Every structure is written in structure tokens, then in C-alpha cells.
């Protein structure tokens, strides 16, 4: 029997540990799925370091048989299979803008925490005495004065700031601004009379005493007080202690801007009312006349408008394009309803995204649709045909995490691999990091006019090169979306190809 040495014991422990971890790891990989789909295990499947707190359990990575591709791919390390259409570029640029915003937020330094002044402990041992508000401070802050002179509101004369700063704010029932202002305008009617009638008032005597004190160092003030005494000496008669204080405010003698603004406002309200009434009663007539003129011209063709989409309209279908796509794609051709090659629109959908809008014309019982995009002039500049590839109903929250997890969700992952092994690269905002799906909202219109609740979607578009030679489709699209409508939720996968716009006769 061999002797147990420390080295032999350590070797046995490591062997047992590895043997136990392998089955657990295989079980874990098997459980991270939903509907047979999981994230690819290529070099792109390595998790990017996250700043969020780690969770106790990882989100499953397989759902409905789908997972990340297990073979290394160079499809996203090189240029995309196609630059995409105008609407694809809009969404890609929006994703790039979000990435730029995140980059800027990461580079912004955190603002240092500042302690409010009132919360800092005082170093003074003696209690602070409340400071009396200064009339000088309030006047300077309220009327934009300087230390040279401050102005009484609405008056045309200056009141030296030094007099207000060295004066009490009020004298009995009168403010310092009033008494100093009356002294500055002593020649105006009623100003000297005010001082005559209130010469025996305690408030006046207090103000006069402070004025005499300031006049010792202010020759201009001394001259004003001398002039006041001269005027008072020339007056006689009984004194009225209730003599009102004259207004020191200047009377408005300029242009009546208030009346002008009021008149302009009333004129604007009247113009808006006339426009609203005109559009209400005569707008439909003008639109009908313009429509008759545009359709009555021989050979004239109006630009396509979204209002022309309707349930029941027919679209011409060229079967040759779908025959050529059959060998290189998983596309299902639409079921032609008539012998003339026309297919009928059974439902009409309007998809609203971030600054993008598509119109979906559903055919073949709702399993397929033509998706049309319009330019700024209302003309169709893009058309794609999509047919249903698969549908998955995740059973629990962990399985939903396979599709929508913030770090490892399939929808938004740089690549998507279907169950048959085909690999698609992300077309909206290509890159090597996962992006949040784009939020879309689709409203539906049916043939019977029944109300259909809008569908909320979190979608991402992928694409791959088919390798087929023209006129066969060179690109196959894969639209993956998590759908919510009413009380139901599911994940849909649609494959699609480009359709020549001219072939649909939409304009």
C-alpha cells in the first residue's frame, strides 16, 4: 500500500474537485436557455466588467433553444454586411449618441461635496448679534445704485447714498427716503410746506437732528438745510399736523406703452380666433378642391401619402424574388390571394420608434408583413418583407432575462445565432458590446374595425450576407423583438429581405 504523502493528498483533492465541478458547469450551461436559444460562446460572449453589484445567481443564457453562437465569428470585427437604409442609420446614430453621452458622463469628475456655510461650527465664543438691515444695502441691491448715489424708485433726482447709510431707516411715520427726497426737491410745490406743517413733530425733529449732524461734514447738505430754514421763515399761519406727504414719484408723462401692449394682445387673440374659425369651417373645402385639381390632371401623379394605406388594398407580388431567395434564406413567400399575383392587406400597423416611423402591411394571415418607410415628402424610400421565423414564450423571469438582461440579453447582443446555426450581426449600431433594444410602439387596424390594443416592443435588427448573386437577395435580415400586448407577452423572430419599392406600385 503506497504511503500517503502531502503531495498525493493534494492531488486527490484537486481531482475530486474538478470531477464535481464539470457536471455542475454542464448543468449550468444547460439551464441558461430559453426556447432553445442562448448567447453565443464565442470570444464575444466573455462578460464585460460591470460596475453594478454582482448577483448571487447568473441569468440563464438559453431560451427557446437560442443562445449565443458557439463558434468564433469575424462578422462583426469587419465591416457590416450592409450599411442599412436611412431608417437603420437613424437608429444606429441614436445608439452612437447614447454611447457618447455615457462616455461623457464617465469622464465628468465628481463635484466635491461642499458644506453649507450655515452648518459649519463657529469659532467665535461670544454669541453673534443680529445685524440690523441697512437701508443703504436694500436700495443698492434693489435699484442698482453705486456708492456714489442711489435713486428713489420712480423719481428723477439722486439721493446721496451716504445720507441714507448714516441715517435711521424711518422717523416716526415717515421713511428716511421720503424726508431726504423732499429735501432734494425742496423747490417743488408742497415740499417746503410739508416741513412747515410738521416742524413740531417728533419725527421731523429726529430727522433734523441727524441732518444737522451730517451737515457738519457735508457742505452741500448744510446749504440745503439753510435754504429749508429760509423757506420756513417766510411762511406763516396755523400748522396742520395732518398735512399729507407729497408724492416724490414722477408722473408718467411718456408714451402709453401699457395701452399699446394691451391693444396688441387683443389683436393677436382676435387673429388666432379668426384662423381657428376659418380652418374649422373652410379648411375641408380647400383640401377637397386641391385634391380634385391634383387628380384631375391627365397623367399627373401625386406623391404617396400615409393616408393611402388601408386595410383591403392589394399589392403586386413578384414570385421570382422569393424563388431566388428560397435557397439562401429561411423566408416564407406570401400566400397570393388571387390568380393575378396580387396579395391583399389584412391588417395595417403603424410602428413608432425614436424619430423613425414604419408602416406594416400584414398579409398571409398576419404571419408576414411588408414594412414601408417614407421620406420627408411622404414617398416610400424603403420596403422590406418579413415572415415569421419562430416564436418563444418564456416561462419565468429567469428565462425572460435570457432575452432582456441588461448585460447578457440576447436582444441587443452583438450577434444572434438561430437554432440552425446561422449567425447574424447586429445592424442597428454595430459593435462588440451589448446595447439596450430599441423601444417601439405599434398600433393596429383590422378589417372589421375592431379595437386592437397597441403592442409594445423591444426590438433589434440583425443581418447577414447570403452570398447569393444578383438578382437574388444579398442580405437576409433577422428582426428579434420582445412583444407585450394586452395580457400577453412573447418573443418573435422574423426574417426578411429587401423589396424594390417600384415593384409595389405605392406611388
Coordinates of C-alpha atoms in Angstrom, one line a residue:
X1 CA 0.0 0.0 0.0
X2 CA 1.5 3.3 -1.1
X3 CA 2.3 5.8 1.7
X4 CA 0.1 8.9 1.8
X5 CA 2.2 11.9 1.3
X6 CA 1.1 15.6 1.4
X7 CA 1.6 15.8 -2.4
X8 CA -0.5 12.7 -3.0
X9 CA -3.3 14.0 -0.7
X10 CA -3.3 17.4 -2.5
X11 CA -3.5 15.7 -5.9
X12 CA -6.5 13.6 -4.8
X13 CA -8.4 16.6 -3.5
X14 CA -7.9 18.6 -6.8
X15 CA -9.0 15.6 -8.9
X16 CA -12.2 15.2 -6.8
X17 CA -12.9 19.0 -7.0
X18 CA -12.5 19.1 -10.8
X19 CA -14.7 16.0 -11.2
X20 CA -17.5 17.6 -9.2
X21 CA -17.3 21.0 -11.0
X22 CA -17.6 19.6 -14.5
X23 CA -21.1 18.2 -14.1
X24 CA -22.2 21.3 -12.3
X25 CA -20.9 23.5 -15.1
X26 CA -22.5 21.4 -17.7
X27 CA -25.8 21.6 -15.8
X28 CA -25.5 25.4 -15.5
X29 CA -24.8 25.8 -19.3
X30 CA -27.9 23.7 -20.0
X31 CA -30.1 25.7 -17.7
X32 CA -29.1 29.1 -19.2
X33 CA -31.5 28.8 -22.1
X34 CA -35.0 29.8 -23.3
X35 CA -36.8 28.0 -26.0
X36 CA -33.6 26.5 -27.3
X37 CA -31.9 30.0 -27.7
X38 CA -28.8 31.0 -25.8
X39 CA -26.0 33.5 -26.1
X40 CA -23.0 32.5 -28.4
X41 CA -20.0 31.2 -26.5
X42 CA -17.5 32.8 -28.9
X43 CA -14.9 35.4 -27.9
X44 CA -17.7 38.0 -27.8
X45 CA -19.5 36.1 -25.1
X46 CA -17.0 37.0 -22.4
X47 CA -18.6 39.3 -20.0
X48 CA -17.5 42.9 -19.9
X49 CA -16.6 44.0 -16.4
X50 CA -19.7 45.6 -14.9
X51 CA -19.9 48.4 -12.3
X52 CA -23.1 47.0 -10.9
X53 CA -23.1 44.8 -7.8
X54 CA -22.7 41.2 -8.5
X55 CA -25.8 39.0 -8.2
X56 CA -26.0 35.7 -6.4
X57 CA -27.1 33.8 -9.5
X58 CA -26.4 34.5 -13.1
X59 CA -29.1 34.9 -15.6
X60 CA -29.8 31.9 -17.8
X61 CA -28.3 32.2 -21.3
X62 CA -30.5 29.9 -23.3
X63 CA -34.2 30.4 -24.1
X64 CA -36.3 28.5 -26.6
X65 CA -33.3 26.8 -28.0
X66 CA -31.5 30.1 -28.8
X67 CA -28.1 31.0 -27.3
X68 CA -25.0 33.0 -28.2
X69 CA -23.1 31.4 -31.1
X70 CA -20.6 28.7 -30.1
X71 CA -18.2 29.3 -33.0
X72 CA -15.9 32.2 -33.3
X73 CA -17.1 34.7 -35.8
X74 CA -15.5 37.6 -37.5
X75 CA -18.7 39.0 -38.9
X76 CA -18.7 42.0 -36.5
X77 CA -15.0 42.5 -36.4
X78 CA -15.1 43.5 -40.0
X79 CA -17.4 45.9 -41.9
X80 CA -21.1 45.1 -41.6
X81 CA -22.8 43.1 -44.4
X82 CA -24.7 46.3 -45.4
X83 CA -24.8 49.9 -44.4
X84 CA -28.6 49.6 -44.0
X85 CA -31.3 52.0 -45.1
X86 CA -31.9 55.6 -44.0
X87 CA -34.1 54.4 -41.0
X88 CA -31.4 51.9 -40.0
X89 CA -28.8 54.7 -39.9
X90 CA -31.1 56.9 -37.8
X91 CA -31.3 54.2 -35.1
X92 CA -27.6 53.5 -35.3
X93 CA -26.7 57.1 -34.9
X94 CA -29.1 57.3 -31.9
X95 CA -27.3 54.4 -30.3
X96 CA -24.0 56.1 -31.0
X97 CA -25.3 59.3 -29.4
X98 CA -26.2 57.3 -26.2
X99 CA -22.8 55.8 -26.2
X100 CA -21.2 59.3 -26.4
X101 CA -23.4 60.5 -23.6
X102 CA -22.3 57.6 -21.4
X103 CA -18.7 58.3 -22.3
X104 CA -19.1 61.9 -21.3
X105 CA -20.7 61.0 -18.0
X106 CA -17.9 58.7 -17.2
X107 CA -15.3 61.4 -17.8
X108 CA -17.1 64.1 -15.8
X109 CA -15.3 64.5 -12.5
X110 CA -17.5 64.2 -9.4
X111 CA -18.2 67.5 -7.8
X112 CA -16.6 67.8 -4.4
X113 CA -19.1 67.9 -1.6
X114 CA -19.4 71.4 -0.2
X115 CA -20.5 72.0 3.3
X116 CA -23.1 74.8 3.7
X117 CA -21.8 77.9 5.4
X118 CA -24.6 77.8 7.9
X119 CA -23.7 74.2 9.0
X120 CA -20.1 75.0 9.8
X121 CA -19.3 75.3 13.5
X122 CA -18.5 78.9 14.6
X123 CA -15.1 79.6 16.0
X124 CA -16.4 82.6 17.9
X125 CA -17.0 82.1 21.6
X126 CA -19.3 85.1 22.0
X127 CA -22.9 84.9 20.7
X128 CA -23.4 86.8 17.4
X129 CA -25.6 89.9 17.5
X130 CA -28.2 90.1 14.7
X131 CA -27.3 92.8 12.2
X132 CA -29.9 95.4 11.5
X133 CA -30.9 95.5 7.8
X134 CA -29.4 98.6 6.2
X135 CA -31.5 100.9 4.1
X136 CA -28.4 101.6 2.1
X137 CA -27.9 97.9 1.3
X138 CA -31.5 97.4 0.3
X139 CA -31.6 100.4 -2.0
X140 CA -28.3 99.5 -3.7
X141 CA -29.5 95.9 -4.3
X142 CA -33.0 96.8 -5.4
X143 CA -32.2 99.7 -7.7
X144 CA -28.7 99.0 -9.0
X145 CA -27.1 102.0 -7.3
X146 CA -23.5 102.6 -6.6
X147 CA -21.7 104.1 -3.7
X148 CA -21.8 107.5 -5.3
X149 CA -25.6 107.9 -5.5
X150 CA -28.7 105.8 -5.0
X151 CA -32.1 106.5 -6.7
X152 CA -35.6 106.6 -5.2
X153 CA -38.0 104.4 -7.1
X154 CA -39.7 106.3 -9.9
X155 CA -38.0 109.7 -9.0
X156 CA -35.9 111.9 -11.3
X157 CA -33.4 113.1 -8.6
X158 CA -30.5 111.4 -6.9
X159 CA -30.3 110.9 -3.2
X160 CA -26.7 110.6 -2.0
X161 CA -26.1 107.1 -0.6
X162 CA -24.0 108.4 2.3
X163 CA -27.0 110.2 3.8
X164 CA -29.2 107.0 3.7
X165 CA -26.3 104.9 5.0
X166 CA -25.8 107.2 8.0
X167 CA -29.4 107.8 8.7
X168 CA -32.1 105.9 10.5
X169 CA -34.5 103.9 8.2
X170 CA -37.5 105.8 9.5
X171 CA -38.5 108.8 11.5
X172 CA -41.9 108.4 13.1
X173 CA -44.5 107.7 10.4
X174 CA -42.1 108.7 7.6
X175 CA -39.3 106.8 5.9
X176 CA -35.8 108.3 5.5
X177 CA -36.2 108.0 1.7
X178 CA -39.2 110.3 1.8
X179 CA -37.7 113.0 4.0
X180 CA -34.3 113.1 2.2
X181 CA -36.2 113.0 -1.1
X182 CA -38.3 116.0 -0.1
X183 CA -35.2 117.9 0.9
X184 CA -33.6 117.2 -2.5
X185 CA -36.7 118.5 -4.3
X186 CA -37.5 121.4 -1.9
X187 CA -38.4 123.7 -4.8
X188 CA -41.3 121.5 -5.9
X189 CA -44.8 122.6 -4.9
X190 CA -45.8 121.3 -1.4
X191 CA -42.4 120.0 -0.4
X192 CA -41.4 123.0 1.8
X193 CA -45.0 123.3 3.1
X194 CA -44.7 119.7 4.4
X195 CA -41.7 120.6 6.5
X196 CA -43.6 123.8 7.8
X197 CA -46.7 121.9 9.0
X198 CA -44.7 119.1 10.6
X199 CA -41.9 121.3 12.2
X200 CA -43.1 120.4 15.7
X201 CA -43.4 116.7 15.0
X202 CA -41.0 114.4 17.0
X203 CA -40.2 112.5 13.8
X204 CA -39.2 115.7 12.0
X205 CA -37.1 116.8 14.9
X206 CA -35.2 113.5 15.0
X207 CA -34.5 113.7 11.3
X208 CA -33.4 117.3 11.6
X209 CA -31.0 116.5 14.3
X210 CA -29.4 113.7 12.2
X211 CA -29.3 116.1 9.2
X212 CA -27.5 118.8 11.3
X213 CA -25.0 116.2 12.4
X214 CA -24.3 115.1 8.8
X215 CA -24.2 118.8 7.7
X216 CA -21.0 119.3 9.7
X217 CA -19.1 117.3 7.2
X218 CA -21.3 117.8 4.1
X219 CA -21.3 121.4 2.8
X220 CA -24.0 120.6 0.2
X221 CA -26.3 119.3 2.9
X222 CA -25.6 122.4 5.0
X223 CA -26.7 124.7 2.1
X224 CA -29.9 122.6 1.6
X225 CA -30.8 123.0 5.3
X226 CA -30.1 126.7 5.2
X227 CA -32.4 127.0 2.2
X228 CA -35.1 125.0 4.1
X229 CA -34.8 127.3 7.1
X230 CA -35.2 130.4 4.8
X231 CA -38.4 128.9 3.2
X232 CA -39.8 128.0 6.6
X233 CA -39.1 131.5 8.0
X234 CA -41.1 133.1 5.1
X235 CA -44.2 131.0 5.9
X236 CA -46.8 131.9 8.5
X237 CA -50.2 130.7 9.6
X238 CA -51.6 127.8 11.6
X239 CA -49.8 124.4 11.2
X240 CA -51.8 121.3 10.2
X241 CA -50.4 118.2 11.8
X242 CA -52.3 116.0 9.3
X243 CA -50.8 117.7 6.3
X244 CA -50.3 114.8 3.7
X245 CA -46.8 114.0 2.5
X246 CA -46.5 114.9 -1.2
X247 CA -45.5 112.2 -3.6
X248 CA -41.9 112.1 -4.6
X249 CA -42.6 109.9 -7.6
X250 CA -42.6 111.4 -11.0
X251 CA -45.8 111.4 -13.0
X252 CA -45.8 109.2 -16.1
X253 CA -45.9 111.6 -19.0
X254 CA -44.3 109.4 -21.6
X255 CA -45.8 107.2 -24.3
X256 CA -48.6 104.9 -23.0
X257 CA -46.8 101.6 -23.6
X258 CA -49.3 99.7 -21.4
X259 CA -52.2 100.6 -23.6
X260 CA -50.2 99.7 -26.7
X261 CA -49.3 96.3 -25.3
X262 CA -52.9 95.6 -24.4
X263 CA -54.1 96.5 -27.8
X264 CA -51.5 94.3 -29.5
X265 CA -52.5 91.4 -27.2
X266 CA -56.2 91.8 -28.1
X267 CA -55.3 92.0 -31.8
X268 CA -53.3 88.8 -31.6
X269 CA -56.2 86.9 -29.8
X270 CA -58.6 88.1 -32.5
X271 CA -56.3 86.9 -35.3
X272 CA -55.9 83.4 -33.7
X273 CA -59.7 83.2 -33.3
X274 CA -60.2 84.1 -36.9
X275 CA -57.7 81.5 -38.1
X276 CA -59.2 78.7 -36.0
X277 CA -62.8 79.5 -37.2
X278 CA -61.6 79.6 -40.8
X279 CA -59.9 76.2 -40.6
X280 CA -62.9 74.8 -38.8
X281 CA -65.5 75.8 -41.4
X282 CA -63.5 76.2 -44.7
X283 CA -60.4 74.0 -44.3
X284 CA -62.0 70.8 -45.5
X285 CA -63.3 72.6 -48.6
X286 CA -59.9 73.8 -49.6
X287 CA -58.4 70.4 -49.1
X288 CA -61.1 68.8 -51.3
X289 CA -60.5 71.3 -54.0
X290 CA -56.8 70.8 -54.1
X291 CA -57.3 67.0 -54.2
X292 CA -59.7 67.3 -57.2
X293 CA -57.2 69.5 -59.0
X294 CA -54.3 67.2 -58.5
X295 CA -56.2 64.0 -59.5
X296 CA -58.0 65.7 -62.5
X297 CA -54.9 66.4 -64.5
X298 CA -54.1 64.0 -67.2
X299 CA -51.0 62.0 -66.5
X300 CA -50.4 63.8 -63.2
X301 CA -49.4 61.6 -60.3
X302 CA -49.5 62.9 -56.7
X303 CA -46.8 61.9 -54.1
X304 CA -47.6 59.0 -51.9
X305 CA -49.2 59.8 -48.6
X306 CA -49.5 57.6 -45.4
X307 CA -53.3 58.2 -45.5
X308 CA -53.5 56.0 -48.6
X309 CA -52.5 52.9 -46.7
X310 CA -55.7 51.0 -45.9
X311 CA -56.9 47.5 -45.0
X312 CA -58.0 45.6 -48.1
X313 CA -55.7 47.2 -50.5
X314 CA -53.8 44.8 -52.9
X315 CA -50.1 44.6 -53.6
X316 CA -48.5 43.1 -56.6
X317 CA -46.1 40.2 -55.7
X318 CA -43.3 39.2 -58.0
X319 CA -42.7 35.5 -57.2
X320 CA -39.3 35.3 -58.8
X321 CA -37.7 37.3 -56.0
X322 CA -38.9 34.8 -53.4
X323 CA -37.9 31.8 -55.6
X324 CA -34.4 33.2 -55.8
X325 CA -34.3 33.7 -52.0
X326 CA -35.6 30.2 -51.2
X327 CA -32.2 28.5 -51.3
X328 CA -30.2 31.1 -49.3
X329 CA -32.8 32.3 -46.8
X330 CA -35.4 31.0 -44.4
X331 CA -38.0 33.3 -45.9
X332 CA -41.6 32.2 -46.5
X333 CA -43.2 33.7 -49.5
X334 CA -46.6 35.4 -49.0
X335 CA -49.7 33.4 -49.9
X336 CA -51.1 35.0 -53.1
X337 CA -54.9 35.5 -52.8
X338 CA -55.7 36.0 -56.5
X339 CA -54.6 34.4 -59.7
X340 CA -53.3 37.7 -60.9
X341 CA -50.4 37.8 -58.4
X342 CA -51.9 40.3 -56.0
X343 CA -51.9 39.9 -52.3
X344 CA -54.5 41.6 -50.0
X345 CA -53.5 43.6 -46.9
X346 CA -55.4 42.1 -43.9
X347 CA -54.1 44.4 -41.2
X348 CA -52.4 47.7 -41.1
X349 CA -49.8 48.6 -38.5
X350 CA -48.0 51.8 -37.7
X351 CA -44.8 51.4 -35.8
X352 CA -43.4 54.4 -34.0
X353 CA -39.8 54.4 -32.8
X354 CA -37.2 57.0 -31.8
X355 CA -37.6 59.5 -34.6
X356 CA -38.5 56.7 -37.0
X357 CA -41.9 55.5 -38.3
X358 CA -42.7 52.5 -40.4
X359 CA -46.0 51.2 -41.8
X360 CA -46.5 47.4 -41.8
X361 CA -48.9 45.8 -44.3
X362 CA -49.8 42.4 -42.9
X363 CA -50.5 39.5 -45.3
X364 CA -50.8 35.7 -45.1
X365 CA -52.9 35.6 -42.0
X366 CA -50.7 38.0 -40.1
X367 CA -47.6 35.7 -40.3
X368 CA -45.8 38.1 -42.7
X369 CA -45.8 41.8 -43.5
X370 CA -44.3 44.4 -45.8
X371 CA -42.6 47.1 -43.8
X372 CA -42.5 50.5 -45.6
X373 CA -40.6 53.7 -44.6
X374 CA -41.5 57.1 -46.1
X375 CA -39.2 60.0 -46.7
X376 CA -39.8 63.7 -45.7
X377 CA -42.0 64.2 -48.7
X378 CA -44.3 61.2 -48.0
X379 CA -42.8 59.0 -50.7
X380 CA -41.7 55.4 -49.9
X381 CA -37.9 55.1 -49.9
X382 CA -37.6 51.6 -48.2
X383 CA -39.5 48.4 -48.2
X384 CA -38.7 45.1 -46.6
X385 CA -40.7 41.9 -46.5
X386 CA -40.6 39.8 -43.2
X387 CA -42.1 36.4 -42.5
X388 CA -42.3 34.7 -39.1
X389 CA -39.3 32.5 -38.3
X390 CA -40.0 31.5 -34.8
X391 CA -41.9 32.5 -31.6
X392 CA -40.9 31.8 -28.0
X393 CA -43.0 32.3 -24.8
X394 CA -40.5 32.5 -21.9
X395 CA -41.9 30.6 -18.8
X396 CA -40.4 32.6 -15.9
X397 CA -38.4 35.7 -15.0
X398 CA -35.1 33.9 -15.5
X399 CA -36.0 32.9 -19.0
X400 CA -37.0 36.5 -19.8
X401 CA -33.6 37.5 -18.6
X402 CA -32.1 35.5 -21.4
X403 CA -33.6 37.9 -23.8
X404 CA -33.6 41.2 -21.9
X405 CA -30.9 41.0 -19.3
X406 CA -29.0 44.3 -19.2
X407 CA -25.6 42.7 -19.5
X408 CA -26.2 39.4 -21.4
X409 CA -29.6 39.7 -23.0
X410 CA -29.9 38.1 -26.5
X411 CA -31.9 41.0 -27.9
X412 CA -29.2 43.6 -28.3
X413 CA -26.2 41.2 -28.2
X414 CA -23.6 41.9 -31.0
X415 CA -24.5 38.6 -32.7
X416 CA -27.5 36.4 -32.9
X417 CA -27.5 32.7 -33.8
X418 CA -30.6 30.8 -34.8
X419 CA -31.2 27.1 -34.0
X420 CA -29.9 26.1 -37.4
X421 CA -26.5 27.7 -36.7
X422 CA -26.9 30.7 -38.9
X423 CA -25.1 33.8 -37.5
X424 CA -26.4 37.3 -37.8
X425 CA -24.6 40.5 -37.0
X426 CA -26.3 43.5 -35.3
X427 CA -27.3 46.0 -38.0
X428 CA -28.6 48.8 -35.7
X429 CA -25.5 50.3 -34.1
X430 CA -22.9 47.6 -34.9
X431 CA -20.3 46.9 -32.2
X432 CA -18.8 44.4 -29.8
X433 CA -20.8 45.4 -26.7
X434 CA -24.5 44.7 -25.9
X435 CA -26.9 47.5 -26.5
X436 CA -30.4 48.0 -25.0
X437 CA -33.1 47.1 -27.5
X438 CA -35.0 49.9 -29.2
X439 CA -38.4 50.7 -27.8
X440 CA -41.2 50.5 -30.5
X441 CA -44.9 51.0 -30.3
X442 CA -47.2 49.5 -32.9
X443 CA -50.9 50.4 -33.4
X444 CA -53.0 48.1 -35.5
X445 CA -56.1 48.5 -37.7
X446 CA -58.1 45.5 -38.7
X447 CA -60.6 44.9 -41.5
X448 CA -63.7 44.8 -39.2
X449 CA -62.6 48.0 -37.4
X450 CA -62.3 46.2 -34.0
X451 CA -60.2 48.0 -31.4
X452 CA -56.8 46.4 -31.0
X453 CA -54.6 47.3 -28.1
X454 CA -51.2 48.7 -29.2
X455 CA -48.2 46.5 -29.0
X456 CA -45.1 47.5 -27.1
X457 CA -41.9 46.0 -28.5
X458 CA -38.2 45.9 -27.5
X459 CA -36.5 45.1 -30.8
X460 CA -33.2 44.8 -32.5
X461 CA -32.4 44.2 -36.2
X462 CA -29.6 41.8 -37.3
X463 CA -28.4 41.0 -40.8
X464 CA -26.1 38.5 -42.6
X465 CA -24.8 38.3 -46.2
X466 CA -26.5 35.5 -48.1
X467 CA -23.6 35.1 -50.6
X468 CA -26.1 34.9 -53.5
X469 CA -25.5 36.6 -56.8
X470 CA -27.9 39.3 -58.1
X471 CA -30.7 39.5 -58.7
X472 CA -31.1 37.2 -55.7
X473 CA -31.2 39.0 -52.3
X474 CA -27.8 39.7 -51.0
X475 CA -28.8 40.3 -47.4
X476 CA -31.1 38.4 -45.1
X477 CA -32.5 40.4 -42.1
X478 CA -33.5 39.0 -38.7
X479 CA -35.8 41.1 -36.6
X480 CA -35.9 39.9 -32.9
X481 CA -38.5 41.6 -30.6
X482 CA -39.9 41.1 -27.1
X483 CA -43.6 41.9 -27.5
X484 CA -46.2 43.0 -24.9
X485 CA -49.9 43.3 -25.9
X486 CA -52.9 43.2 -23.6
X487 CA -52.2 40.5 -21.0
X488 CA -49.8 38.5 -23.2
X489 CA -46.0 38.7 -23.8
X490 CA -43.8 36.7 -26.2
X491 CA -40.6 36.9 -28.3
X492 CA -40.9 36.9 -32.1
X493 CA -38.3 36.3 -34.7
X494 CA -38.9 37.4 -38.3
X495 CA -36.6 37.0 -41.3
X496 CA -36.7 39.4 -44.2
X497 CA -35.3 40.7 -47.4
X498 CA -35.3 44.0 -49.3
X499 CA -38.1 44.6 -51.8
X500 CA -37.8 47.0 -54.7
X501 CA -40.1 49.9 -53.9
X502 CA -41.1 50.4 -57.5
X503 CA -42.4 46.9 -57.7
X504 CA -45.2 47.6 -55.1
X505 CA -46.8 50.5 -57.1
X506 CA -47.2 52.6 -53.9
X507 CA -46.7 55.9 -55.6

